[in-house]
Amino acid sequence: MKEKLTIVKVGGAVVEDELQLSQLLRDFSAIEGRKVLVHGGGRKATKMAERLGIETQMVNGRRITDSDMLEVVTMVYGGLVNKNLVARLQANGVNALGLTGADANAIRSHKRPLKDGIDYGWVGDVDAADGNMLSRLIEAGITPVMAPLTHDGEGNILNTNADTIASETAKALAAIYDVTLIFSFEKKGVLSNPDDDESVIPTITRTLFNKYKADGTISGGMLPKIENALAAVEAGVSRVIITLATAIDGQHGTTIVHSL
């Protein structure tokens, strides 16, 4: 029987909210057994870019990453956010190690080609995550803290969506562990009514997702999040949970499972 592993992804909005972040780090530290933390930090990157006089360009919720913005996200994601999380986890008794995809070749990607005529710049689409290397760290008692940066093997850092980092890391480790992936954010789960915080959909399969997508129950930014979740369970991840940042105990939120 495979050992259990919990991967928690925390978004940039939670990273910016001190109360939510403190609670999440305490809860994450209390999770028993093997674990990995994946983080975003987009809001902090936007604020830093503004301070430096660098314009932020977004298309369909995705950041255009030119050379100046790449310097900002590398500093913010790989440095400021990542190392603060590592230090705070150490204070909570977790022996954490901050990683970008370039560190120990953890995650290799390629520069995104033109998409619908849009040049996203230095944005990476993942080719492979190294589950064997990550498992060696985990078995040595280290908790990886993954920043949303990858590399292309040719010396370039690439800005990469944090949900994708979490999903690809989970898929790579599912061959070795019984993986639960938790996406934590500002809502209690996937809502059937965006105006009702209590309208959490308890379980979603591929069939249900297609139905909810067709009738408009699920739309906007939640669509790629669930697509990432379904890709993970279809690739061997045991379950994916989408839940409130202060409820990462595996008992709350929306559970994404492979269709039986």
mmCIF file of N, CA and C in Angstrom, residues 18-90:
data_model
loop_
_atom_site.group_PDB
_atom_site.id
_atom_site.type_symbol
_atom_site.label_atom_id
_atom_site.label_comp_id
_atom_site.label_asym_id
_atom_site.label_seq_id
_atom_site.Cartn_x
_atom_site.Cartn_y
_atom_site.Cartn_z
ATOM 1 N N GLU A 18 -2.902 38.162 5.784
ATOM 2 C CA GLU A 18 -2.095 37.654 6.888
ATOM 3 C C GLU A 18 -2.863 36.682 7.782
ATOM 4 N N LEU A 19 -4.125 36.976 8.079
ATOM 5 C CA LEU A 19 -4.908 36.096 8.951
ATOM 6 C C LEU A 19 -5.113 34.731 8.314
ATOM 7 N N GLN A 20 -5.546 34.735 7.043
ATOM 8 C CA GLN A 20 -5.765 33.464 6.343
ATOM 9 C C GLN A 20 -4.462 32.690 6.191
ATOM 10 N N LEU A 21 -3.385 33.408 5.853
ATOM 11 C CA LEU A 21 -2.105 32.738 5.633
ATOM 12 C C LEU A 21 -1.584 32.105 6.923
ATOM 13 N N SER A 22 -1.675 32.820 8.022
ATOM 14 C CA SER A 22 -1.203 32.284 9.308
ATOM 15 C C SER A 22 -1.958 31.010 9.676
ATOM 16 N N GLN A 23 -3.293 31.054 9.468
ATOM 17 C CA GLN A 23 -4.111 29.878 9.779
ATOM 18 C C GLN A 23 -3.746 28.710 8.865
ATOM 19 N N LEU A 24 -3.569 29.011 7.570
ATOM 20 C CA LEU A 24 -3.240 27.947 6.628
ATOM 21 C C LEU A 24 -1.902 27.297 6.974
ATOM 22 N N LEU A 25 -0.915 28.110 7.313
ATOM 23 C CA LEU A 25 0.394 27.542 7.646
ATOM 24 C C LEU A 25 0.335 26.701 8.917
ATOM 25 N N ARG A 26 -0.469 27.114 9.877
ATOM 26 C CA ARG A 26 -0.654 26.286 11.088
ATOM 27 C C ARG A 26 -1.327 24.967 10.731
ATOM 28 N N ASP A 27 -2.392 25.057 9.909
ATOM 29 C CA ASP A 27 -3.113 23.846 9.521
ATOM 30 C C ASP A 27 -2.238 22.922 8.676
ATOM 31 N N PHE A 28 -1.471 23.511 7.761
ATOM 32 C CA PHE A 28 -0.580 22.713 6.926
ATOM 33 C C PHE A 28 0.462 22.003 7.796
ATOM 34 N N SER A 29 1.000 22.724 8.763
ATOM 35 C CA SER A 29 2.012 22.139 9.653
ATOM 36 C C SER A 29 1.443 20.976 10.460
ATOM 37 N N ALA A 30 0.122 21.026 10.719
ATOM 38 C CA ALA A 30 -0.523 19.982 11.519
ATOM 39 C C ALA A 30 -0.875 18.734 10.704
ATOM 40 N N ILE A 31 -0.808 18.826 9.379
ATOM 41 C CA ILE A 31 -1.099 17.658 8.548
ATOM 42 C C ILE A 31 -0.060 16.575 8.826
ATOM 43 N N GLU A 32 -0.531 15.389 9.123
ATOM 44 C CA GLU A 32 0.396 14.301 9.455
ATOM 45 C C GLU A 32 0.985 13.695 8.193
ATOM 46 N N GLY A 33 2.205 13.231 8.309
ATOM 47 C CA GLY A 33 2.843 12.507 7.206
ATOM 48 C C GLY A 33 3.495 13.417 6.179
ATOM 49 N N ARG A 34 3.666 12.875 5.000
ATOM 50 C CA ARG A 34 4.401 13.547 3.936
ATOM 51 C C ARG A 34 3.547 14.626 3.289
ATOM 52 N N LYS A 35 4.206 15.737 2.911
ATOM 53 C CA LYS A 35 3.428 16.838 2.338
ATOM 54 C C LYS A 35 4.304 17.750 1.500
ATOM 55 N N VAL A 36 3.623 18.506 0.632
ATOM 56 C CA VAL A 36 4.259 19.483 -0.252
ATOM 57 C C VAL A 36 3.368 20.719 -0.265
ATOM 58 N N LEU A 37 3.983 21.908 -0.280
ATOM 59 C CA LEU A 37 3.230 23.154 -0.418
ATOM 60 C C LEU A 37 3.594 23.794 -1.749
ATOM 61 N N VAL A 38 2.583 24.207 -2.510
ATOM 62 C CA VAL A 38 2.772 24.936 -3.766
ATOM 63 C C VAL A 38 2.111 26.301 -3.595
ATOM 64 N N HIS A 39 2.791 27.361 -3.998
ATOM 65 C CA HIS A 39 2.226 28.692 -3.775
ATOM 66 C C HIS A 39 2.194 29.531 -5.041
ATOM 67 N N GLY A 40 1.252 30.480 -5.045
ATOM 68 C CA GLY A 40 1.220 31.527 -6.058
ATOM 69 C C GLY A 40 1.836 32.791 -5.485
ATOM 70 N N GLY A 41 1.361 33.936 -5.956
ATOM 71 C CA GLY A 41 1.895 35.210 -5.466
ATOM 72 C C GLY A 41 1.670 36.337 -6.449
ATOM 73 N N GLY A 42 0.692 36.146 -7.340
ATOM 74 C CA GLY A 42 0.467 37.108 -8.410
ATOM 75 C C GLY A 42 0.168 38.518 -7.944
ATOM 76 N N ARG A 43 -0.613 38.642 -6.878
ATOM 77 C CA ARG A 43 -0.970 39.981 -6.394
ATOM 78 C C ARG A 43 0.261 40.714 -5.875
ATOM 79 N N LYS A 44 1.130 39.981 -5.192
ATOM 80 C CA LYS A 44 2.351 40.597 -4.673
ATOM 81 C C LYS A 44 3.274 41.000 -5.829
ATOM 82 N N ALA A 45 3.297 40.174 -6.894
ATOM 83 C CA ALA A 45 4.111 40.506 -8.069
ATOM 84 C C ALA A 45 3.588 41.765 -8.746
ATOM 85 N N THR A 46 2.262 41.891 -8.825
ATOM 86 C CA THR A 46 1.659 43.080 -9.434
ATOM 87 C C THR A 46 2.017 44.334 -8.646
ATOM 88 N N LYS A 47 1.966 44.232 -7.319
ATOM 89 C CA LYS A 47 2.315 45.382 -6.464
ATOM 90 C C LYS A 47 3.788 45.754 -6.611
ATOM 91 N N MET A 48 4.658 44.755 -6.662
ATOM 92 C CA MET A 48 6.083 45.029 -6.806
ATOM 93 C C MET A 48 6.376 45.666 -8.163
ATOM 94 N N ALA A 49 5.723 45.145 -9.211
ATOM 95 C CA ALA A 49 5.911 45.717 -10.550
ATOM 96 C C ALA A 49 5.493 47.184 -10.574
ATOM 97 N N GLU A 50 4.389 47.494 -9.906
ATOM 98 C CA GLU A 50 3.903 48.878 -9.851
ATOM 99 C C GLU A 50 4.926 49.773 -9.159
ATOM 100 N N ARG A 51 5.511 49.278 -8.076
ATOM 101 C CA ARG A 51 6.531 50.058 -7.358
ATOM 102 C C ARG A 51 7.751 50.315 -8.227
ATOM 103 N N LEU A 52 8.031 49.376 -9.134
ATOM 104 C CA LEU A 52 9.194 49.510 -10.007
ATOM 105 C C LEU A 52 8.869 50.210 -11.325
ATOM 106 N N GLY A 53 7.603 50.612 -11.473
ATOM 107 C CA GLY A 53 7.206 51.311 -12.696
ATOM 108 C C GLY A 53 7.054 50.405 -13.900
ATOM 109 N N ILE A 54 6.750 49.123 -13.652
ATOM 110 C CA ILE A 54 6.577 48.148 -14.735
ATOM 111 C C ILE A 54 5.093 47.838 -14.874
ATOM 112 N N GLU A 55 4.584 47.988 -16.085
ATOM 113 C CA GLU A 55 3.157 47.789 -16.320
ATOM 114 C C GLU A 55 2.811 46.299 -16.330
ATOM 115 N N THR A 56 1.695 45.960 -15.682
ATOM 116 C CA THR A 56 1.200 44.586 -15.682
ATOM 117 C C THR A 56 0.160 44.430 -16.780
ATOM 118 N N GLN A 57 0.364 43.439 -17.645
ATOM 119 C CA GLN A 57 -0.598 43.145 -18.706
ATOM 120 C C GLN A 57 -1.175 41.755 -18.484
ATOM 121 N N MET A 58 -2.508 41.677 -18.476
ATOM 122 C CA MET A 58 -3.187 40.402 -18.299
ATOM 123 C C MET A 58 -4.092 40.135 -19.489
ATOM 124 N N VAL A 59 -4.140 38.867 -19.926
ATOM 125 C CA VAL A 59 -5.069 38.441 -20.976
ATOM 126 C C VAL A 59 -5.761 37.178 -20.487
ATOM 127 N N ASN A 60 -7.098 37.240 -20.374
ATOM 128 C CA ASN A 60 -7.884 36.095 -19.876
ATOM 129 C C ASN A 60 -7.351 35.582 -18.537
ATOM 130 N N GLY A 61 -6.976 36.529 -17.669
ATOM 131 C CA GLY A 61 -6.491 36.164 -16.346
ATOM 132 C C GLY A 61 -5.062 35.675 -16.300
ATOM 133 N N ARG A 62 -4.383 35.659 -17.452
ATOM 134 C CA ARG A 62 -2.997 35.191 -17.508
ATOM 135 C C ARG A 62 -2.062 36.382 -17.671
ATOM 136 N N ARG A 63 -0.940 36.348 -16.968
ATOM 137 C CA ARG A 63 0.021 37.447 -16.989
ATOM 138 C C ARG A 63 0.927 37.363 -18.224
ATOM 139 N N ILE A 64 1.003 38.460 -18.964
ATOM 140 C CA ILE A 64 2.001 38.567 -20.027
ATOM 141 C C ILE A 64 3.354 38.809 -19.349
ATOM 142 N N THR A 65 4.331 37.960 -19.638
ATOM 143 C CA THR A 65 5.607 38.021 -18.932
ATOM 144 C C THR A 65 6.720 38.407 -19.900
ATOM 145 N N ASP A 66 6.940 39.731 -20.038
ATOM 146 C CA ASP A 66 8.076 40.189 -20.839
ATOM 147 C C ASP A 66 9.336 40.111 -19.968
ATOM 148 N N SER A 67 10.469 40.563 -20.492
ATOM 149 C CA SER A 67 11.738 40.405 -19.760
ATOM 150 C C SER A 67 11.728 41.133 -18.423
ATOM 151 N N ASP A 68 11.152 42.347 -18.382
ATOM 152 C CA ASP A 68 11.084 43.092 -17.122
ATOM 153 C C ASP A 68 10.194 42.385 -16.111
ATOM 154 N N MET A 69 9.033 41.894 -16.569
ATOM 155 C CA MET A 69 8.121 41.204 -15.657
ATOM 156 C C MET A 69 8.710 39.882 -15.191
ATOM 157 N N LEU A 70 9.497 39.236 -16.046
ATOM 158 C CA LEU A 70 10.143 37.980 -15.640
ATOM 159 C C LEU A 70 11.081 38.222 -14.456
ATOM 160 N N GLU A 71 11.792 39.343 -14.476
ATOM 161 C CA GLU A 71 12.667 39.671 -13.345
ATOM 162 C C GLU A 71 11.843 39.864 -12.072
ATOM 163 N N VAL A 72 10.694 40.518 -12.209
ATOM 164 C CA VAL A 72 9.834 40.755 -11.046
ATOM 165 C C VAL A 72 9.309 39.440 -10.472
ATOM 166 N N VAL A 73 8.738 38.576 -11.333
ATOM 167 C CA VAL A 73 8.146 37.342 -10.806
ATOM 168 C C VAL A 73 9.220 36.405 -10.263
ATOM 169 N N THR A 74 10.407 36.430 -10.854
ATOM 170 C CA THR A 74 11.494 35.597 -10.324
ATOM 171 C C THR A 74 11.872 36.063 -8.918
ATOM 172 N N MET A 75 11.984 37.374 -8.733
ATOM 173 C CA MET A 75 12.308 37.915 -7.407
ATOM 174 C C MET A 75 11.202 37.640 -6.395
ATOM 175 N N VAL A 76 9.962 37.876 -6.805
ATOM 176 C CA VAL A 76 8.835 37.776 -5.868
ATOM 177 C C VAL A 76 8.487 36.319 -5.566
ATOM 178 N N TYR A 77 8.317 35.505 -6.618
ATOM 179 C CA TYR A 77 7.913 34.116 -6.395
ATOM 180 C C TYR A 77 9.046 33.283 -5.814
ATOM 181 N N GLY A 78 10.217 33.362 -6.458
ATOM 182 C CA GLY A 78 11.338 32.519 -6.041
ATOM 183 C C GLY A 78 12.052 33.022 -4.802
ATOM 184 N N GLY A 79 11.893 34.316 -4.506
ATOM 185 C CA GLY A 79 12.570 34.916 -3.363
ATOM 186 C C GLY A 79 11.620 35.311 -2.261
ATOM 187 N N LEU A 80 11.004 36.468 -2.399
ATOM 188 C CA LEU A 80 10.203 37.068 -1.330
ATOM 189 C C LEU A 80 9.133 36.142 -0.772
ATOM 190 N N VAL A 81 8.253 35.631 -1.636
ATOM 191 C CA VAL A 81 7.153 34.785 -1.152
ATOM 192 C C VAL A 81 7.670 33.433 -0.692
ATOM 193 N N ASN A 82 8.481 32.796 -1.527
ATOM 194 C CA ASN A 82 8.937 31.442 -1.224
ATOM 195 C C ASN A 82 9.723 31.380 0.082
ATOM 196 N N LYS A 83 10.669 32.278 0.249
ATOM 197 C CA LYS A 83 11.534 32.187 1.435
ATOM 198 C C LYS A 83 10.810 32.606 2.716
ATOM 199 N N ASN A 84 9.850 33.529 2.593
ATOM 200 C CA ASN A 84 9.038 33.851 3.770
ATOM 201 C C ASN A 84 8.207 32.650 4.206
ATOM 202 N N LEU A 85 7.630 31.927 3.232
ATOM 203 C CA LEU A 85 6.858 30.733 3.579
ATOM 204 C C LEU A 85 7.753 29.674 4.215
ATOM 205 N N VAL A 86 8.934 29.482 3.662
ATOM 206 C CA VAL A 86 9.875 28.500 4.211
ATOM 207 C C VAL A 86 10.234 28.851 5.652
ATOM 208 N N ALA A 87 10.551 30.129 5.898
ATOM 209 C CA ALA A 87 10.936 30.552 7.250
ATOM 210 C C ALA A 87 9.793 30.354 8.242
ATOM 211 N N ARG A 88 8.569 30.661 7.792
ATOM 212 C CA ARG A 88 7.420 30.527 8.696
ATOM 213 C C ARG A 88 7.075 29.063 8.957
ATOM 214 N N LEU A 89 7.282 28.208 7.969
ATOM 215 C CA LEU A 89 7.069 26.780 8.202
ATOM 216 C C LEU A 89 8.119 26.227 9.162
ATOM 217 N N GLN A 90 9.355 26.687 9.037
ATOM 218 C CA GLN A 90 10.379 26.268 9.998
ATOM 219 C C GLN A 90 9.959 26.647 11.422
#
